[in-house]
Short mmCIF file of C-alpha atoms and ligand atoms in Angstrom, two decimals:
data_model
loop_
_atom_site.label_atom_id
_atom_site.label_comp_id
_atom_site.label_asym_id
_atom_site.label_seq_id
_atom_site.Cartn_x
_atom_site.Cartn_y
_atom_site.Cartn_z
CA LEU A 1 102.99 16.29 -13.81
CA ASP A 2 100.94 17.70 -11.13
CA TYR A 3 98.14 16.02 -9.64
CA THR A 4 95.33 17.69 -11.17
CA LYS A 5 97.18 16.78 -14.76
CA LYS A 6 97.09 13.28 -13.78
CA ARG A 7 93.32 13.67 -13.32
CA PHE A 8 92.56 14.91 -16.46
CA LEU A 9 94.84 12.21 -17.88
CA CYS A 10 92.91 10.02 -16.13
CA TYR A 11 89.29 11.38 -17.10
CA PHE A 12 90.41 11.48 -20.84
CA GLY A 13 92.45 8.42 -20.37
CA PRO A 14 90.88 5.29 -22.64
CA LYS A 15 92.69 6.93 -25.57
CA SER A 16 96.16 6.23 -24.34
CA HIS A 17 96.81 3.12 -21.82
CA SER A 18 100.38 4.47 -21.08
CA GLN A 19 99.08 7.43 -18.91
CA ILE A 20 96.52 5.80 -17.37
CA GLU A 21 99.51 3.07 -15.67
CA ILE A 22 101.69 6.77 -14.86
CA GLY A 23 97.97 7.99 -12.95
CA HIS A 24 97.70 4.29 -10.86
CA LYS A 25 101.07 4.41 -9.78
CA THR A 26 100.85 7.91 -7.79
CA LEU A 27 97.00 8.38 -6.82
CA GLU A 28 95.89 7.36 -3.76
CA SER A 29 93.87 4.29 -3.45
CA GLY A 30 90.43 5.94 -2.39
CA LYS A 31 90.97 8.28 -5.64
CA MET A 32 91.96 5.45 -7.80
CA VAL A 33 88.44 3.57 -7.27
CA ILE A 34 86.53 6.90 -8.48
CA CYS A 35 89.07 7.37 -10.97
CA ALA A 36 88.36 3.58 -12.15
CA ALA A 37 84.92 3.94 -12.03
CA VAL A 38 85.09 7.33 -14.09
CA LEU A 39 87.13 5.75 -16.70
CA VAL A 40 84.90 2.43 -17.08
CA LEU A 41 81.86 4.98 -17.09
CA MET A 42 83.69 7.46 -20.10
CA THR A 43 84.46 4.02 -22.12
CA LEU A 44 80.97 2.85 -21.72
CA LEU A 45 79.68 6.40 -23.05
CA ILE A 46 82.36 6.31 -25.65
CA LEU A 47 81.08 2.72 -27.02
CA TYR A 48 77.66 3.21 -26.62
CA GLY A 49 77.89 6.51 -28.04
CA SER A 50 79.27 4.85 -31.69
CA ASN A 51 77.35 1.75 -31.24
CA SER A 52 74.14 2.15 -29.82
CA VAL A 53 72.57 2.38 -33.46
CA ASN A 54 73.09 -0.85 -33.92
CA ASP A 55 73.04 -2.49 -31.04
CA ALA A 56 69.26 -1.65 -30.39
CA ASP A 57 68.88 -2.62 -34.05
CA TYR A 58 70.06 -6.07 -33.44
CA ALA A 59 68.05 -6.57 -30.27
CA ASN A 60 65.29 -5.64 -31.88
CA PHE A 61 65.50 -7.50 -35.11
CA HIS A 62 65.82 -10.51 -32.76
CA VAL A 63 62.73 -9.83 -30.81
CA SER A 64 60.31 -8.81 -33.82
CA THR A 65 61.50 -11.34 -36.70
CA HIS A 66 58.87 -13.66 -35.62
CA GLN A 67 56.39 -11.26 -35.43
CA ALA A 68 56.88 -9.89 -38.43
CA LEU A 69 55.51 -12.09 -40.81
CA LYS A 70 51.64 -11.75 -39.70
CA THR A 71 51.54 -7.97 -40.39
CA THR A 72 52.40 -7.73 -44.41
CA ASP A 73 50.89 -9.41 -46.75
CA LEU A 74 53.07 -8.10 -50.08
CA LYS A 75 50.10 -9.18 -52.54
CA LYS A 76 48.40 -6.19 -51.89
CA TRP A 77 50.76 -4.42 -49.22
CA ALA A 78 50.85 -1.35 -51.28
CA GLY A 79 49.23 -0.54 -54.30
CA ARG A 80 49.98 -0.07 -57.92
CA GLU A 81 49.06 3.40 -57.63
CA GLY A 82 52.01 3.66 -56.01
CA TYR A 83 54.05 3.27 -59.17
CA VAL A 84 53.23 6.73 -61.49
CA PRO A 85 54.54 7.06 -64.89
CA PHE A 86 56.83 9.66 -66.30
CA TYR A 87 55.07 10.20 -69.25
CA GLY A 88 51.23 9.69 -70.05
CA ASN A 89 48.54 7.24 -68.73
CA LYS A 90 49.98 4.33 -68.20
CA THR A 91 49.49 1.97 -65.40
CA MET A 92 51.58 -0.65 -63.89
CA ASN A 93 49.32 -3.73 -64.56
CA LEU A 94 52.10 -6.29 -64.67
CA HIS A 95 51.00 -9.65 -63.71
CA CYS A 96 52.69 -12.78 -64.23
CA HIS A 97 52.47 -16.37 -63.29
CA LYS A 98 55.88 -16.95 -63.60
CA CYS A 99 58.95 -14.57 -63.43
CA ALA A 100 62.79 -15.00 -63.23
CA LEU A 101 64.79 -12.54 -61.34
CA VAL A 102 68.25 -12.43 -62.84
CA THR A 103 70.68 -10.77 -60.19
CA SER A 104 73.68 -9.06 -61.21
CA SER A 105 76.22 -11.60 -58.90
CA SER A 106 78.90 -12.90 -60.77
CA HIS A 107 77.28 -16.25 -59.58
CA VAL A 108 75.06 -16.22 -62.88
CA LEU A 109 78.65 -17.04 -64.91
CA GLY A 110 78.90 -20.41 -66.54
CA LYS A 111 75.82 -21.93 -65.30
CA LYS A 112 74.52 -21.32 -69.33
CA ALA A 113 70.68 -20.60 -67.50
CA GLY A 114 70.12 -18.04 -70.17
CA HIS A 115 68.03 -20.67 -72.12
CA ASP A 116 65.79 -21.40 -68.91
CA ILE A 117 65.56 -17.82 -67.96
CA ASP A 118 64.08 -16.71 -71.69
CA HIS A 119 61.99 -19.23 -71.63
CA THR A 120 60.09 -17.67 -68.49
CA GLU A 121 56.98 -15.67 -68.83
CA CYS A 122 58.87 -12.44 -67.26
CA VAL A 123 62.21 -11.91 -67.00
CA ILE A 124 63.16 -8.74 -64.34
CA ARG A 125 66.75 -7.44 -64.03
CA MET A 126 68.38 -4.41 -62.01
CA ASN A 127 70.02 -1.68 -62.83
CA ASP A 128 72.11 -1.53 -65.91
CA ALA A 129 73.30 -5.20 -65.69
CA PRO A 130 73.72 -6.05 -69.71
CA THR A 131 72.43 -8.81 -71.65
CA LEU A 132 74.55 -8.15 -74.68
CA GLY A 133 77.47 -10.20 -74.52
CA TYR A 134 76.31 -12.70 -72.03
CA GLU A 135 73.14 -14.27 -73.17
CA GLU A 136 73.98 -17.76 -72.57
CA ASP A 137 74.30 -16.99 -68.87
CA VAL A 138 71.81 -14.54 -68.55
CA GLY A 139 69.32 -14.61 -71.21
CA ASN A 140 68.65 -11.59 -73.49
CA ARG A 141 65.10 -11.11 -72.87
CA THR A 142 63.66 -8.04 -70.25
CA THR A 143 60.24 -7.69 -69.22
CA LEU A 144 61.01 -5.37 -66.16
CA ARG A 145 64.07 -3.90 -65.26
CA VAL A 146 64.13 -1.83 -61.63
CA VAL A 147 66.68 0.91 -61.82
CA ALA A 148 68.21 2.87 -59.03
CA HIS A 149 68.59 6.92 -58.82
CA ALA A 150 72.40 6.17 -59.26
CA SER A 151 71.95 3.96 -62.57
CA VAL A 152 69.70 6.21 -64.27
CA PHE A 153 72.61 7.65 -66.40
CA ARG A 154 74.47 4.12 -66.59
CA VAL A 155 70.96 2.97 -68.17
CA ILE A 156 70.26 6.20 -70.37
CA ARG A 157 73.67 6.44 -72.02
CA ARG A 158 73.36 2.93 -74.05
CA PRO A 159 69.71 3.35 -75.43
CA ASN A 160 69.77 0.30 -77.81
CA GLU A 161 70.83 -1.88 -74.71
CA PHE A 162 68.06 -0.67 -72.29
CA LEU A 163 65.57 1.20 -74.17
CA HIS A 164 65.18 0.30 -77.57
CA ARG A 165 63.91 -2.92 -77.01
CA ALA A 166 62.34 -5.74 -78.78
CA ASP A 167 60.61 -7.14 -75.80
CA SER A 168 56.92 -6.46 -76.00
CA ASN A 169 56.12 -3.67 -73.45
CA PRO A 170 59.24 -3.49 -72.04
CA MET A 171 59.02 -1.72 -68.71
CA ILE A 172 61.40 0.23 -65.94
CA ILE A 173 60.52 1.15 -62.35
CA PHE A 174 62.80 3.92 -60.93
CA TRP A 175 63.36 4.12 -57.19
CA GLY A 176 65.00 6.87 -55.33
CA PRO A 177 64.91 9.83 -52.85
CA PRO A 178 61.35 11.54 -53.25
CA ASN A 179 63.02 14.63 -54.18
CA LYS A 180 64.35 12.93 -57.18
CA PHE A 181 60.92 11.65 -58.46
CA GLY A 182 58.60 12.96 -56.68
CA LYS A 183 55.56 14.13 -58.74
CA ASP A 184 56.14 17.53 -57.80
CA SER A 185 60.19 17.17 -57.72
CA LYS A 186 60.85 17.92 -62.10
CA GLY A 187 64.38 17.80 -61.09
CA THR A 188 67.00 17.24 -63.91
CA LEU A 189 67.01 13.42 -63.51
CA TYR A 190 62.96 13.37 -63.51
CA ARG A 191 62.92 15.40 -66.92
CA LEU A 192 65.48 13.58 -68.72
CA ILE A 193 63.49 10.31 -68.02
CA GLN A 194 60.24 11.92 -68.90
CA ARG A 195 62.24 12.68 -72.32
CA VAL A 196 62.92 8.93 -72.60
CA SER A 197 59.52 8.01 -72.07
CA MET A 198 58.32 10.59 -74.67
CA THR A 199 61.15 8.94 -77.17
CA TYR A 200 60.75 4.98 -76.41
CA ARG A 201 56.69 4.66 -76.46
CA ASN A 202 57.20 1.04 -76.11
CA LEU A 203 58.99 0.96 -73.23
CA SER A 204 56.98 2.00 -70.07
CA CYS A 205 58.86 4.04 -67.23
CA PHE A 206 57.55 4.78 -63.69
CA SER A 207 58.69 5.94 -60.75
CA ILE A 208 57.81 4.74 -57.01
CA ALA A 209 55.57 7.44 -55.29
CA PRO A 210 56.90 9.06 -52.27
CA SER A 211 53.98 7.43 -50.34
CA LYS A 212 55.20 4.29 -51.48
CA MET A 213 58.84 4.81 -50.78
CA ARG A 214 57.97 5.62 -47.37
CA LYS A 215 55.82 2.23 -47.23
CA PHE A 216 59.15 0.33 -48.48
CA ASP A 217 60.90 2.01 -45.41
CA SER A 218 57.96 0.60 -42.78
CA LEU A 219 58.39 -2.59 -44.47
CA PHE A 220 61.89 -2.90 -43.90
CA LEU A 221 61.49 -1.80 -40.26
CA ARG A 222 58.26 -4.05 -39.56
CA GLU A 223 60.36 -7.04 -41.21
CA THR A 224 63.84 -6.73 -39.59
CA GLY A 225 62.98 -4.20 -36.91
CA ARG A 226 65.50 -1.98 -37.61
CA ASP A 227 65.01 1.38 -38.68
CA ARG A 228 66.62 1.93 -42.43
CA GLN A 229 66.57 5.94 -41.72
CA LYS A 230 68.28 5.55 -38.22
CA SER A 231 70.38 2.95 -39.04
CA HIS A 232 71.85 5.40 -41.52
CA SER A 233 71.66 2.91 -44.80
CA TRP A 234 69.83 2.71 -47.74
CA LEU A 235 67.41 -0.16 -49.18
CA SER A 236 69.39 -1.88 -51.97
CA THR A 237 68.00 -2.25 -55.67
CA GLY A 238 67.90 -5.98 -54.33
CA TRP A 239 65.30 -5.31 -51.75
CA PHE A 240 63.07 -3.11 -54.16
CA THR A 241 63.07 -5.63 -56.98
CA MET A 242 62.06 -8.53 -54.87
CA VAL A 243 59.10 -6.65 -53.02
CA ILE A 244 57.78 -5.60 -56.90
CA ALA A 245 58.54 -8.91 -57.86
CA ILE A 246 56.33 -11.04 -55.35
CA GLU A 247 53.60 -8.05 -55.95
CA ILE A 248 53.58 -8.76 -59.70
CA CYS A 249 54.39 -12.54 -59.85
CA ASP A 250 52.90 -15.64 -58.84
CA ASN A 251 56.38 -17.78 -58.84
CA ILE A 252 59.60 -16.46 -59.00
CA GLU A 253 63.10 -18.12 -60.06
CA VAL A 254 65.91 -16.17 -58.62
CA TYR A 255 69.15 -16.52 -60.09
CA GLY A 256 72.42 -16.04 -58.46
CA MET A 257 71.53 -14.94 -55.19
CA VAL A 258 73.55 -16.35 -52.14
CA SER A 259 71.81 -17.63 -49.43
CA PRO A 260 72.07 -14.88 -45.99
CA SER A 261 74.71 -17.12 -44.58
CA HIS A 262 77.05 -17.23 -47.40
CA CYS A 263 79.36 -14.91 -46.66
CA GLY A 264 79.43 -15.42 -42.98
CA LYS A 265 81.75 -17.84 -42.05
CA LYS A 266 85.08 -17.01 -43.54
CA PRO A 267 84.61 -13.91 -45.34
CA GLY A 268 87.47 -13.65 -48.04
CA SER A 269 87.52 -17.34 -48.96
CA LYS A 270 85.21 -17.07 -51.80
CA LYS A 271 86.23 -14.67 -54.06
CA MET A 272 83.19 -14.00 -56.14
CA PRO A 273 82.93 -10.41 -58.37
CA TYR A 274 80.07 -8.72 -56.82
CA HIS A 275 78.44 -7.99 -60.42
CA TYR A 276 78.92 -10.22 -63.42
CA TYR A 277 79.50 -7.42 -65.82
CA LYS A 278 82.68 -6.36 -63.49
CA PRO A 279 85.16 -9.19 -63.36
CA ARG A 280 87.72 -6.83 -61.99
CA GLY A 281 85.05 -4.90 -59.88
CA PRO A 282 84.76 -5.29 -55.66
CA ASP A 283 84.58 -8.86 -54.65
CA GLU A 284 80.81 -9.71 -53.59
CA CYS A 285 81.33 -11.19 -49.75
CA VAL A 286 83.56 -8.19 -49.05
CA THR A 287 80.70 -5.57 -50.03
CA TYR A 288 78.21 -7.76 -48.57
CA VAL A 289 79.87 -7.70 -44.98
CA GLN A 290 81.63 -4.27 -44.94
CA ASN A 291 78.17 -2.83 -45.81
CA GLU A 292 76.47 -4.68 -43.23
CA SER A 293 78.76 -3.74 -40.41
CA GLY A 294 78.32 0.11 -42.15
CA LYS A 295 77.58 3.43 -39.87
CA ARG A 296 76.60 5.64 -41.89
CA GLY A 297 76.89 6.92 -45.16
CA ASN A 298 75.75 5.08 -48.66
CA HIS A 299 75.64 1.50 -47.69
CA HIS A 300 73.19 -1.45 -47.48
CA ARG A 301 72.04 -4.10 -45.16
CA PHE A 302 72.62 -6.85 -48.02
CA ILE A 303 72.32 -9.67 -45.51
CA THR A 304 69.76 -8.62 -43.30
CA GLU A 305 67.62 -8.51 -46.59
CA LYS A 306 68.73 -11.93 -47.37
CA GLN A 307 67.21 -13.04 -44.23
CA VAL A 308 63.93 -11.82 -44.91
CA PHE A 309 63.76 -13.13 -48.18
CA ALA A 310 64.63 -16.49 -46.91
CA ARG A 311 61.50 -16.10 -44.56
CA TRP A 312 59.81 -14.83 -47.82
CA ALA A 313 60.75 -17.74 -49.89
CA LYS A 314 58.40 -19.99 -47.93
CA HIS A 315 55.16 -17.59 -48.22
CA TYR A 316 55.42 -16.44 -51.72
CA ASN A 317 56.75 -19.62 -54.17
CA ILE A 318 60.26 -17.81 -54.64
CA SER A 319 63.01 -20.61 -54.85
CA PHE A 320 66.76 -19.70 -55.67
CA THR A 321 69.06 -21.24 -58.38
CA HIS A 322 72.67 -20.63 -58.94
CA PRO A 323 73.47 -21.36 -55.86
CA THR A 324 70.36 -23.22 -54.58
CA TRP A 325 69.37 -22.49 -51.28
C1 NAG B 1 45.44 7.58 -72.43
O1 NAG B 1 45.76 8.49 -73.24
C2 NAG B 1 45.64 8.74 -74.55
C3 NAG B 1 45.86 9.62 -75.31
O2 NAG B 1 46.81 10.31 -74.63
C4 NAG B 1 43.83 8.39 -74.58
O3 NAG B 1 43.66 7.81 -76.01
C5 NAG B 1 43.37 6.95 -73.99
O4 NAG B 1 41.73 6.86 -73.51
C6 NAG B 1 43.91 7.11 -72.51
N1 NAG B 1 43.62 6.17 -71.63
C7 NAG B 1 43.05 6.16 -70.18
C8 NAG B 1 42.79 4.88 -69.61
O5 NAG B 1 42.76 7.11 -70.03
C1 NAG B 2 66.93 -13.08 -78.00
O1 NAG B 2 67.68 -13.63 -78.75
C2 NAG B 2 66.91 -14.22 -79.91
C3 NAG B 2 67.82 -15.53 -80.61
O2 NAG B 2 69.36 -15.71 -80.12
C4 NAG B 2 66.27 -13.48 -80.67
O3 NAG B 2 65.49 -14.15 -81.76
C5 NAG B 2 65.35 -12.71 -79.84
O4 NAG B 2 64.86 -11.60 -80.81
C6 NAG B 2 66.23 -11.96 -79.01
N1 NAG B 2 65.28 -11.03 -78.08
C7 NAG B 2 65.59 -9.95 -78.08
C8 NAG B 2 64.50 -9.32 -76.84
O5 NAG B 2 66.53 -9.45 -78.28
C1 NAG B 3 56.77 -0.57 -80.76
O1 NAG B 3 55.01 -0.99 -80.64
C2 NAG B 3 54.67 -1.31 -81.37
C3 NAG B 3 52.94 -1.99 -81.15
O2 NAG B 3 53.08 -2.27 -80.19
C4 NAG B 3 55.26 -2.18 -82.64
O3 NAG B 3 54.54 -2.12 -84.26
C5 NAG B 3 56.91 -1.89 -82.77
O4 NAG B 3 57.41 -2.51 -83.49
C6 NAG B 3 57.65 -1.75 -81.68
N1 NAG B 3 58.39 -1.25 -81.72
C7 NAG B 3 59.95 -1.50 -81.29
C8 NAG B 3 61.07 -0.79 -80.97
O5 NAG B 3 59.70 -2.77 -80.36
C1 NAG B 4 52.10 -20.40 -55.97
O1 NAG B 4 52.04 -20.69 -57.05
C2 NAG B 4 51.02 -21.74 -56.93
C3 NAG B 4 51.01 -22.47 -58.21
O2 NAG B 4 51.76 -22.19 -59.64
C4 NAG B 4 49.65 -20.88 -56.97
O3 NAG B 4 48.64 -21.48 -57.36
C5 NAG B 4 49.64 -19.98 -55.87
O4 NAG B 4 48.87 -19.19 -55.90
C6 NAG B 4 51.17 -19.23 -55.65
N1 NAG B 4 51.26 -18.68 -54.43
C7 NAG B 4 51.58 -17.66 -54.06
C8 NAG B 4 51.35 -17.01 -52.46
O5 NAG B 4 51.52 -16.75 -54.99
C1 NAG B 5 78.23 -0.90 -50.17
O1 NAG B 5 78.04 -1.35 -51.17
C2 NAG B 5 78.26 -0.42 -52.28
C3 NAG B 5 77.53 -1.41 -53.54
O2 NAG B 5 76.09 -1.24 -53.28
C4 NAG B 5 79.38 -0.41 -52.57
O3 NAG B 5 79.67 0.60 -54.16
C5 NAG B 5 80.03 0.08 -51.52
O4 NAG B 5 81.49 0.47 -52.13
C6 NAG B 5 80.16 -0.57 -50.39
N1 NAG B 5 80.40 -0.21 -49.01
C7 NAG B 5 81.25 -0.68 -48.48
C8 NAG B 5 81.90 -0.29 -47.56
O5 NAG B 5 81.84 -2.14 -48.61
#
C-alpha cells in the first residue's frame, strides 16, 4: 500500500476499523491529526445524515409539548364539512354524550366488556375489527367505524359483518391519501365505496376531505413538534379515530389501549397480539416499538400518538379501561 492508498483508507475508514489501524501506524503524526479530524467529521456527517430527521423531531418534541395544548380546541378544530358523503347528500352530524372506543388490541380479550360496550350510546370501532365471535369481549353494536384506505377491501368483502348492519344509522368514515378518496380522484377505491354506499342505503359512508386530511397532519405537527411527512411516517387509524371521537363524543371510554410507557421498559416481556382477532399475528409491543423507531416507509408513531392521547384525556373526558391508566 502506498501513501495515497492509505489516505484513501483513512477518508473512508469508518466502515473498517482494521484498515484505520494500518493507517495509524504508518502515517506521520501531523497528518495523523488531520486524518483523525477528517475521520471524526465524516463519521459525524454520516451519523447526522441518517438521523437528522429523527433527532430534530425529538428535540422539537420536547420543546413544543407545553405550547401545544393552547392552540387546538378539538371540539371545533376542523368542521364537519370535512366529511364528504360518497353518495347522496348525507351530512356527518353524529353527536353522542357517551362513546365506547373499542381498539383492536388483544388487551380487550377475556375482559368480558361486551355488555358495557353495547350499553354505551355510541360504539366506535376501527378497520375490520370483527364483533362476530367476540361479542362477549367487544360487544356487537357499531355506531361508527373508522377505516383506513388499506383496509377497504377487508371491510367490503364481508358485507354481513360490516355493511349490512342492524344498528340504527351505522356510519363509516374512510381516511386515506387525497389521491384515493378526494372528490376529484374518482379512483377505483372511490367508485367501489360509492357503489357500496348506493347498495346499503342505511349505511352512511364518508371520506375525509383533502383539506381536512391536511389539518390532521398539521394537528400532529402542533401536538408533537414532528412533521408527519418529513419523518416519513403515517398517522395511524387510531389517531384519526381518537380525533373524530373527541369531535363527536362528550365522554369517551377507550377499551384496550395501553399507556404510552407500557412497552418502554422491557420490550418483548409482555407478549400480546397486536390485534385481538389475529392471535398468531404480530406482537403489540414489538409492532409499537419497531414502528416508533422506523425511519421511512409505511410506519406509524404509535407511542408518540399515545403520549398525545394521554394529554388530551385530561381535557376531553377520556378514560382508559383494560388496561386502566
Ligand atoms: C337530499 O336528497 C334527497 C333526494 O336525494 C332530497 O329529497 C332531500 O331533500 C335532500 N336533503 C337535503 C338536506 O338536501
Ligand atoms: C346484538 O346482540 C343482541 C342479542 O345478543 C341482539 O338482540 C342485537 O340485535 C344484536 N345487535 C346487533 C347490532 O347485531
Ligand atoms: C334501514 O332503515 C329503514 C328505516 O330507517 C329500516 O326500515 C330498515 O329495516 C333498515 N334496514 C336495515 C338493513 O337495517
Ligand atoms: C365532560 O363530561 C361532562 C359530563 O358528562 C360534560 O358536561 C362536559 O361537557 C364534558 N367535557 C367536555 C370537554 O366534553
Ligand atoms: C408497523 O405497524 C404496522 C401495523 O400498522 C405493521 O404492519 C408493520 O409491520 C409495523 N412495522 C414494523 C417495522 O414493525
